[in-house]
């Protein structure tokens, strides 16, 4: 199925909001450094406000989001760049409670996506989380032992509770 072109009205509400945002924009000329020395890897879940939950503001942290909040190769790339070029000194890996990535198997996700897409999705990979705490332990260990990160940054593993807003440090 070919991709459809977007029409101007498809994004009109968002562009209007952006116009209003730009009228009060205060980050012009910002240097892009993580001013609080923080990097966050967390889930793409819209219930998570990565800056707000830590009392941070724009410019304080580098944020990498993906389904399940896993430390993928792309997340590692971002963390290495953050540590070496963007003054990251502390890394928080933060999956969350009631995450959809732990609610089904890889095959079940492929079947659901395939049914929605109307085509075979058996080739698409997902980072399904069978045991969230064990996955978090592995991700933290992987970052702590990465040859380009290692001792250059403190690494912590936390679980964010989407019902209370609290972080629970696991590692």
mmCIF file with all atom_site columns, C-alpha atoms in Angstrom:
data_model
loop_
_atom_site.group_PDB
_atom_site.id
_atom_site.type_symbol
_atom_site.label_atom_id
_atom_site.label_alt_id
_atom_site.label_comp_id
_atom_site.label_asym_id
_atom_site.label_entity_id
_atom_site.label_seq_id
_atom_site.pdbx_PDB_ins_code
_atom_site.Cartn_x
_atom_site.Cartn_y
_atom_site.Cartn_z
_atom_site.occupancy
_atom_site.B_iso_or_equiv
_atom_site.pdbx_formal_charge
_atom_site.auth_seq_id
_atom_site.auth_comp_id
_atom_site.auth_asym_id
_atom_site.auth_atom_id
_atom_site.pdbx_PDB_model_num
ATOM 1   C CA . UNK A 1 1   ? 0.000  0.000   0.000  1.00 0.00 ? 1   UNK A CA 1
ATOM 2   C CA . UNK A 1 2   ? 1.669  3.283   -1.059 1.00 0.00 ? 2   UNK A CA 1
ATOM 3   C CA . UNK A 1 3   ? 2.007  6.131   1.401  1.00 0.00 ? 3   UNK A CA 1
ATOM 4   C CA . UNK A 1 4   ? -0.518 8.901   0.974  1.00 0.00 ? 4   UNK A CA 1
ATOM 5   C CA . UNK A 1 5   ? 0.543  12.510  0.631  1.00 0.00 ? 5   UNK A CA 1
ATOM 6   C CA . UNK A 1 6   ? -0.448 14.808  3.426  1.00 0.00 ? 6   UNK A CA 1
ATOM 7   C CA . UNK A 1 7   ? -2.717 17.756  2.856  1.00 0.00 ? 7   UNK A CA 1
ATOM 8   C CA . UNK A 1 8   ? -2.128 21.138  4.548  1.00 0.00 ? 8   UNK A CA 1
ATOM 9   C CA . UNK A 1 9   ? -5.218 20.694  6.723  1.00 0.00 ? 9   UNK A CA 1
ATOM 10  C CA . UNK A 1 10  ? -3.839 17.422  8.148  1.00 0.00 ? 10  UNK A CA 1
ATOM 11  C CA . UNK A 1 11  ? -1.490 19.402  10.372 1.00 0.00 ? 11  UNK A CA 1
ATOM 12  C CA . UNK A 1 12  ? -3.262 22.778  10.585 1.00 0.00 ? 12  UNK A CA 1
ATOM 13  C CA . UNK A 1 13  ? -4.073 22.529  14.301 1.00 0.00 ? 13  UNK A CA 1
ATOM 14  C CA . UNK A 1 14  ? -0.479 21.673  15.169 1.00 0.00 ? 14  UNK A CA 1
ATOM 15  C CA . UNK A 1 15  ? 0.974  24.400  12.976 1.00 0.00 ? 15  UNK A CA 1
ATOM 16  C CA . UNK A 1 16  ? -1.385 26.913  14.569 1.00 0.00 ? 16  UNK A CA 1
ATOM 17  C CA . UNK A 1 17  ? -0.226 25.811  18.031 1.00 0.00 ? 17  UNK A CA 1
ATOM 18  C CA . UNK A 1 18  ? 3.369  26.091  16.840 1.00 0.00 ? 18  UNK A CA 1
ATOM 19  C CA . UNK A 1 19  ? 2.755  29.651  15.693 1.00 0.00 ? 19  UNK A CA 1
ATOM 20  C CA . UNK A 1 20  ? 1.521  30.533  19.193 1.00 0.00 ? 20  UNK A CA 1
ATOM 21  C CA . UNK A 1 21  ? 4.493  28.684  20.734 1.00 0.00 ? 21  UNK A CA 1
ATOM 22  C CA . UNK A 1 22  ? 6.938  30.630  18.582 1.00 0.00 ? 22  UNK A CA 1
ATOM 23  C CA . UNK A 1 23  ? 5.529  33.953  19.795 1.00 0.00 ? 23  UNK A CA 1
ATOM 24  C CA . UNK A 1 24  ? 6.905  33.183  23.274 1.00 0.00 ? 24  UNK A CA 1
ATOM 25  C CA . UNK A 1 25  ? 9.931  31.114  22.229 1.00 0.00 ? 25  UNK A CA 1
ATOM 26  C CA . UNK A 1 26  ? 12.889 31.642  24.569 1.00 0.00 ? 26  UNK A CA 1
ATOM 27  C CA . UNK A 1 27  ? 15.393 28.995  23.491 1.00 0.00 ? 27  UNK A CA 1
ATOM 28  C CA . UNK A 1 28  ? 16.730 30.822  20.447 1.00 0.00 ? 28  UNK A CA 1
ATOM 29  C CA . UNK A 1 29  ? 20.487 30.516  20.262 1.00 0.00 ? 29  UNK A CA 1
ATOM 30  C CA . UNK A 1 30  ? 20.547 27.717  22.821 1.00 0.00 ? 30  UNK A CA 1
ATOM 31  C CA . UNK A 1 31  ? 23.751 25.688  22.686 1.00 0.00 ? 31  UNK A CA 1
ATOM 32  C CA . UNK A 1 32  ? 22.179 22.198  22.885 1.00 0.00 ? 32  UNK A CA 1
ATOM 33  C CA . UNK A 1 33  ? 24.282 21.096  25.861 1.00 0.00 ? 33  UNK A CA 1
ATOM 34  C CA . UNK A 1 34  ? 22.603 19.107  28.663 1.00 0.00 ? 34  UNK A CA 1
ATOM 35  C CA . UNK A 1 35  ? 22.874 21.864  31.277 1.00 0.00 ? 35  UNK A CA 1
ATOM 36  C CA . UNK A 1 36  ? 21.943 19.586  34.176 1.00 0.00 ? 36  UNK A CA 1
ATOM 37  C CA . UNK A 1 37  ? 24.330 16.936  32.817 1.00 0.00 ? 37  UNK A CA 1
ATOM 38  C CA . UNK A 1 38  ? 21.460 14.451  32.476 1.00 0.00 ? 38  UNK A CA 1
ATOM 39  C CA . UNK A 1 39  ? 20.437 11.994  29.765 1.00 0.00 ? 39  UNK A CA 1
ATOM 40  C CA . UNK A 1 40  ? 17.200 10.044  29.948 1.00 0.00 ? 40  UNK A CA 1
ATOM 41  C CA . UNK A 1 41  ? 16.196 6.901   28.066 1.00 0.00 ? 41  UNK A CA 1
ATOM 42  C CA . UNK A 1 42  ? 12.490 6.291   28.495 1.00 0.00 ? 42  UNK A CA 1
ATOM 43  C CA . UNK A 1 43  ? 9.393  5.041   26.731 1.00 0.00 ? 43  UNK A CA 1
ATOM 44  C CA . UNK A 1 44  ? 7.454  6.956   24.095 1.00 0.00 ? 44  UNK A CA 1
ATOM 45  C CA . UNK A 1 45  ? 4.324  6.620   26.264 1.00 0.00 ? 45  UNK A CA 1
ATOM 46  C CA . UNK A 1 46  ? 2.452  9.919   26.380 1.00 0.00 ? 46  UNK A CA 1
ATOM 47  C CA . UNK A 1 47  ? 1.843  9.568   30.133 1.00 0.00 ? 47  UNK A CA 1
ATOM 48  C CA . UNK A 1 48  ? 5.541  10.309  30.736 1.00 0.00 ? 48  UNK A CA 1
ATOM 49  C CA . UNK A 1 49  ? 6.835  13.875  31.110 1.00 0.00 ? 49  UNK A CA 1
ATOM 50  C CA . UNK A 1 50  ? 10.598 13.218  31.276 1.00 0.00 ? 50  UNK A CA 1
ATOM 51  C CA . UNK A 1 51  ? 11.599 16.728  32.278 1.00 0.00 ? 51  UNK A CA 1
ATOM 52  C CA . UNK A 1 52  ? 8.712  17.390  34.654 1.00 0.00 ? 52  UNK A CA 1
ATOM 53  C CA . UNK A 1 53  ? 9.106  14.155  36.606 1.00 0.00 ? 53  UNK A CA 1
ATOM 54  C CA . UNK A 1 54  ? 12.679 15.142  37.486 1.00 0.00 ? 54  UNK A CA 1
ATOM 55  C CA . UNK A 1 55  ? 12.117 18.847  38.077 1.00 0.00 ? 55  UNK A CA 1
ATOM 56  C CA . UNK A 1 56  ? 14.074 19.740  34.947 1.00 0.00 ? 56  UNK A CA 1
ATOM 57  C CA . UNK A 1 57  ? 13.396 22.274  32.223 1.00 0.00 ? 57  UNK A CA 1
ATOM 58  C CA . UNK A 1 58  ? 14.136 22.449  28.494 1.00 0.00 ? 58  UNK A CA 1
ATOM 59  C CA . UNK A 1 59  ? 17.876 22.481  27.969 1.00 0.00 ? 59  UNK A CA 1
ATOM 60  C CA . UNK A 1 60  ? 18.687 20.473  31.090 1.00 0.00 ? 60  UNK A CA 1
ATOM 61  C CA . UNK A 1 61  ? 18.670 16.965  29.622 1.00 0.00 ? 61  UNK A CA 1
ATOM 62  C CA . UNK A 1 62  ? 19.064 14.865  26.525 1.00 0.00 ? 62  UNK A CA 1
ATOM 63  C CA . UNK A 1 63  ? 16.028 12.638  26.072 1.00 0.00 ? 63  UNK A CA 1
ATOM 64  C CA . UNK A 1 64  ? 15.800 9.474   24.004 1.00 0.00 ? 64  UNK A CA 1
ATOM 65  C CA . UNK A 1 65  ? 12.375 7.824   23.733 1.00 0.00 ? 65  UNK A CA 1
ATOM 66  C CA . UNK A 1 66  ? 11.337 4.526   22.191 1.00 0.00 ? 66  UNK A CA 1
ATOM 67  C CA . UNK A 1 67  ? 8.734  1.810   22.809 1.00 0.00 ? 67  UNK A CA 1
ATOM 68  C CA . UNK A 1 68  ? 9.534  0.207   26.160 1.00 0.00 ? 68  UNK A CA 1
ATOM 69  C CA . UNK A 1 69  ? 12.309 2.626   27.058 1.00 0.00 ? 69  UNK A CA 1
ATOM 70  C CA . UNK A 1 70  ? 14.957 0.078   26.039 1.00 0.00 ? 70  UNK A CA 1
ATOM 71  C CA . UNK A 1 71  ? 18.610 0.842   25.451 1.00 0.00 ? 71  UNK A CA 1
ATOM 72  C CA . UNK A 1 72  ? 18.754 -0.025  21.762 1.00 0.00 ? 72  UNK A CA 1
ATOM 73  C CA . UNK A 1 73  ? 21.729 0.569   19.488 1.00 0.00 ? 73  UNK A CA 1
ATOM 74  C CA . UNK A 1 74  ? 20.232 3.958   18.565 1.00 0.00 ? 74  UNK A CA 1
ATOM 75  C CA . UNK A 1 75  ? 19.867 4.837   22.263 1.00 0.00 ? 75  UNK A CA 1
ATOM 76  C CA . UNK A 1 76  ? 23.500 3.847   22.871 1.00 0.00 ? 76  UNK A CA 1
ATOM 77  C CA . UNK A 1 77  ? 24.560 6.074   19.985 1.00 0.00 ? 77  UNK A CA 1
ATOM 78  C CA . UNK A 1 78  ? 22.711 8.993   21.593 1.00 0.00 ? 78  UNK A CA 1
ATOM 79  C CA . UNK A 1 79  ? 24.224 8.268   25.017 1.00 0.00 ? 79  UNK A CA 1
ATOM 80  C CA . UNK A 1 80  ? 27.777 8.089   23.665 1.00 0.00 ? 80  UNK A CA 1
ATOM 81  C CA . UNK A 1 81  ? 27.301 11.419  21.908 1.00 0.00 ? 81  UNK A CA 1
ATOM 82  C CA . UNK A 1 82  ? 25.736 12.876  25.044 1.00 0.00 ? 82  UNK A CA 1
ATOM 83  C CA . UNK A 1 83  ? 28.611 11.776  27.263 1.00 0.00 ? 83  UNK A CA 1
ATOM 84  C CA . UNK A 1 84  ? 31.369 12.923  24.940 1.00 0.00 ? 84  UNK A CA 1
ATOM 85  C CA . UNK A 1 85  ? 29.937 16.008  23.267 1.00 0.00 ? 85  UNK A CA 1
ATOM 86  C CA . UNK A 1 86  ? 26.980 17.282  25.293 1.00 0.00 ? 86  UNK A CA 1
ATOM 87  C CA . UNK A 1 87  ? 28.212 17.208  28.915 1.00 0.00 ? 87  UNK A CA 1
ATOM 88  C CA . UNK A 1 88  ? 26.090 14.263  30.078 1.00 0.00 ? 88  UNK A CA 1
ATOM 89  C CA . UNK A 1 89  ? 27.328 13.004  33.451 1.00 0.00 ? 89  UNK A CA 1
ATOM 90  C CA . UNK A 1 90  ? 24.289 11.064  34.675 1.00 0.00 ? 90  UNK A CA 1
ATOM 91  C CA . UNK A 1 91  ? 22.155 8.638   32.687 1.00 0.00 ? 91  UNK A CA 1
ATOM 92  C CA . UNK A 1 92  ? 18.703 7.537   33.811 1.00 0.00 ? 92  UNK A CA 1
ATOM 93  C CA . UNK A 1 93  ? 17.086 4.534   32.131 1.00 0.00 ? 93  UNK A CA 1
ATOM 94  C CA . UNK A 1 94  ? 13.374 4.696   32.880 1.00 0.00 ? 94  UNK A CA 1
ATOM 95  C CA . UNK A 1 95  ? 10.808 2.157   31.704 1.00 0.00 ? 95  UNK A CA 1
ATOM 96  C CA . UNK A 1 96  ? 7.354  2.441   33.287 1.00 0.00 ? 96  UNK A CA 1
ATOM 97  C CA . UNK A 1 97  ? 4.518  0.498   34.831 1.00 0.00 ? 97  UNK A CA 1
ATOM 98  C CA . UNK A 1 98  ? 1.689  -0.811  32.648 1.00 0.00 ? 98  UNK A CA 1
ATOM 99  C CA . UNK A 1 99  ? 3.841  -0.608  29.505 1.00 0.00 ? 99  UNK A CA 1
ATOM 100 C CA . UNK A 1 100 ? 2.255  -2.011  26.355 1.00 0.00 ? 100 UNK A CA 1
ATOM 101 C CA . UNK A 1 101 ? 5.597  -3.526  25.314 1.00 0.00 ? 101 UNK A CA 1
ATOM 102 C CA . UNK A 1 102 ? 5.183  -6.052  28.103 1.00 0.00 ? 102 UNK A CA 1
ATOM 103 C CA . UNK A 1 103 ? 1.584  -6.873  27.257 1.00 0.00 ? 103 UNK A CA 1
ATOM 104 C CA . UNK A 1 104 ? 2.154  -9.171  24.267 1.00 0.00 ? 104 UNK A CA 1
ATOM 105 C CA . UNK A 1 105 ? 4.715  -11.381 22.581 1.00 0.00 ? 105 UNK A CA 1
ATOM 106 C CA . UNK A 1 106 ? 6.677  -10.425 19.482 1.00 0.00 ? 106 UNK A CA 1
ATOM 107 C CA . UNK A 1 107 ? 4.386  -12.633 17.376 1.00 0.00 ? 107 UNK A CA 1
ATOM 108 C CA . UNK A 1 108 ? 1.252  -11.108 18.908 1.00 0.00 ? 108 UNK A CA 1
ATOM 109 C CA . UNK A 1 109 ? 2.470  -7.586  18.100 1.00 0.00 ? 109 UNK A CA 1
ATOM 110 C CA . UNK A 1 110 ? 3.297  -8.663  14.554 1.00 0.00 ? 110 UNK A CA 1
ATOM 111 C CA . UNK A 1 111 ? -0.194 -10.141 14.175 1.00 0.00 ? 111 UNK A CA 1
ATOM 112 C CA . UNK A 1 112 ? -1.879 -7.001  15.566 1.00 0.00 ? 112 UNK A CA 1
ATOM 113 C CA . UNK A 1 113 ? 0.154  -4.673  13.375 1.00 0.00 ? 113 UNK A CA 1
ATOM 114 C CA . UNK A 1 114 ? -0.339 -6.929  10.353 1.00 0.00 ? 114 UNK A CA 1
ATOM 115 C CA . UNK A 1 115 ? -4.099 -6.942  10.885 1.00 0.00 ? 115 UNK A CA 1
ATOM 116 C CA . UNK A 1 116 ? -4.161 -3.167  11.246 1.00 0.00 ? 116 UNK A CA 1
ATOM 117 C CA . UNK A 1 117 ? -1.938 -2.676  8.182  1.00 0.00 ? 117 UNK A CA 1
ATOM 118 C CA . UNK A 1 118 ? -3.731 -5.267  6.100  1.00 0.00 ? 118 UNK A CA 1
ATOM 119 C CA . UNK A 1 119 ? -0.430 -6.894  5.212  1.00 0.00 ? 119 UNK A CA 1
ATOM 120 C CA . UNK A 1 120 ? 2.206  -9.235  6.559  1.00 0.00 ? 120 UNK A CA 1
ATOM 121 C CA . UNK A 1 121 ? 4.220  -7.714  9.405  1.00 0.00 ? 121 UNK A CA 1
ATOM 122 C CA . UNK A 1 122 ? 6.109  -10.870 10.411 1.00 0.00 ? 122 UNK A CA 1
ATOM 123 C CA . UNK A 1 123 ? 9.381  -9.218  9.360  1.00 0.00 ? 123 UNK A CA 1
ATOM 124 C CA . UNK A 1 124 ? 8.997  -6.203  11.686 1.00 0.00 ? 124 UNK A CA 1
ATOM 125 C CA . UNK A 1 125 ? 10.869 -6.394  14.965 1.00 0.00 ? 125 UNK A CA 1
ATOM 126 C CA . UNK A 1 126 ? 9.658  -4.979  18.273 1.00 0.00 ? 126 UNK A CA 1
ATOM 127 C CA . UNK A 1 127 ? 11.516 -4.695  21.546 1.00 0.00 ? 127 UNK A CA 1
ATOM 128 C CA . UNK A 1 128 ? 9.080  -6.763  23.592 1.00 0.00 ? 128 UNK A CA 1
ATOM 129 C CA . UNK A 1 129 ? 9.800  -6.806  27.317 1.00 0.00 ? 129 UNK A CA 1
ATOM 130 C CA . UNK A 1 130 ? 9.148  -10.166 28.969 1.00 0.00 ? 130 UNK A CA 1
ATOM 131 C CA . UNK A 1 131 ? 10.618 -9.221  32.370 1.00 0.00 ? 131 UNK A CA 1
ATOM 132 C CA . UNK A 1 132 ? 10.861 -5.483  32.875 1.00 0.00 ? 132 UNK A CA 1
ATOM 133 C CA . UNK A 1 133 ? 13.237 -5.551  35.851 1.00 0.00 ? 133 UNK A CA 1
ATOM 134 C CA . UNK A 1 134 ? 15.575 -8.022  34.167 1.00 0.00 ? 134 UNK A CA 1
ATOM 135 C CA . UNK A 1 135 ? 15.531 -5.993  30.934 1.00 0.00 ? 135 UNK A CA 1
ATOM 136 C CA . UNK A 1 136 ? 16.312 -2.875  32.962 1.00 0.00 ? 136 UNK A CA 1
ATOM 137 C CA . UNK A 1 137 ? 19.175 -4.656  34.725 1.00 0.00 ? 137 UNK A CA 1
ATOM 138 C CA . UNK A 1 138 ? 20.611 -5.703  31.365 1.00 0.00 ? 138 UNK A CA 1
ATOM 139 C CA . UNK A 1 139 ? 20.241 -2.211  29.907 1.00 0.00 ? 139 UNK A CA 1
ATOM 140 C CA . UNK A 1 140 ? 21.933 -0.568  32.896 1.00 0.00 ? 140 UNK A CA 1
ATOM 141 C CA . UNK A 1 141 ? 24.775 -3.092  32.814 1.00 0.00 ? 141 UNK A CA 1
ATOM 142 C CA . UNK A 1 142 ? 25.179 -2.583  29.068 1.00 0.00 ? 142 UNK A CA 1
ATOM 143 C CA . UNK A 1 143 ? 25.553 1.174   29.450 1.00 0.00 ? 143 UNK A CA 1
ATOM 144 C CA . UNK A 1 144 ? 27.832 0.913   32.478 1.00 0.00 ? 144 UNK A CA 1
ATOM 145 C CA . UNK A 1 145 ? 30.168 -1.446  30.629 1.00 0.00 ? 145 UNK A CA 1
ATOM 146 C CA . UNK A 1 146 ? 30.051 0.258   27.233 1.00 0.00 ? 146 UNK A CA 1
ATOM 147 C CA . UNK A 1 147 ? 33.660 1.073   26.267 1.00 0.00 ? 147 UNK A CA 1
ATOM 148 C CA . UNK A 1 148 ? 32.761 4.637   25.272 1.00 0.00 ? 148 UNK A CA 1
ATOM 149 C CA . UNK A 1 149 ? 30.671 5.364   28.383 1.00 0.00 ? 149 UNK A CA 1
ATOM 150 C CA . UNK A 1 150 ? 31.862 3.237   31.316 1.00 0.00 ? 150 UNK A CA 1
ATOM 151 C CA . UNK A 1 151 ? 33.145 5.421   34.173 1.00 0.00 ? 151 UNK A CA 1
ATOM 152 C CA . UNK A 1 152 ? 32.410 8.664   32.312 1.00 0.00 ? 152 UNK A CA 1
ATOM 153 C CA . UNK A 1 153 ? 28.822 8.791   33.587 1.00 0.00 ? 153 UNK A CA 1
ATOM 154 C CA . UNK A 1 154 ? 26.781 7.539   36.527 1.00 0.00 ? 154 UNK A CA 1
ATOM 155 C CA . UNK A 1 155 ? 24.047 5.192   35.294 1.00 0.00 ? 155 UNK A CA 1
ATOM 156 C CA . UNK A 1 156 ? 20.832 4.435   37.175 1.00 0.00 ? 156 UNK A CA 1
ATOM 157 C CA . UNK A 1 157 ? 17.867 2.207   36.388 1.00 0.00 ? 157 UNK A CA 1
ATOM 158 C CA . UNK A 1 158 ? 14.424 3.323   37.530 1.00 0.00 ? 158 UNK A CA 1
ATOM 159 C CA . UNK A 1 159 ? 10.793 2.349   36.969 1.00 0.00 ? 159 UNK A CA 1
ATOM 160 C CA . UNK A 1 160 ? 8.301  5.180   36.579 1.00 0.00 ? 160 UNK A CA 1
ATOM 161 C CA . UNK A 1 161 ? 4.836  4.551   38.019 1.00 0.00 ? 161 UNK A CA 1
ATOM 162 C CA . UNK A 1 162 ? 2.313  6.035   35.582 1.00 0.00 ? 162 UNK A CA 1
ATOM 163 C CA . UNK A 1 163 ? -0.365 6.041   38.298 1.00 0.00 ? 163 UNK A CA 1
ATOM 164 C CA . UNK A 1 164 ? 1.573  7.927   41.003 1.00 0.00 ? 164 UNK A CA 1
ATOM 165 C CA . UNK A 1 165 ? 4.270  9.815   39.104 1.00 0.00 ? 165 UNK A CA 1
ATOM 166 C CA . UNK A 1 166 ? 6.964  8.324   41.329 1.00 0.00 ? 166 UNK A CA 1
ATOM 167 C CA . UNK A 1 167 ? 10.300 6.846   40.300 1.00 0.00 ? 167 UNK A CA 1
ATOM 168 C CA . UNK A 1 168 ? 11.562 3.681   41.966 1.00 0.00 ? 168 UNK A CA 1
ATOM 169 C CA . UNK A 1 169 ? 15.315 3.154   41.653 1.00 0.00 ? 169 UNK A CA 1
ATOM 170 C CA . UNK A 1 170 ? 16.103 -0.488  40.887 1.00 0.00 ? 170 UNK A CA 1
ATOM 171 C CA . UNK A 1 171 ? 19.786 -0.246  39.894 1.00 0.00 ? 171 UNK A CA 1
#
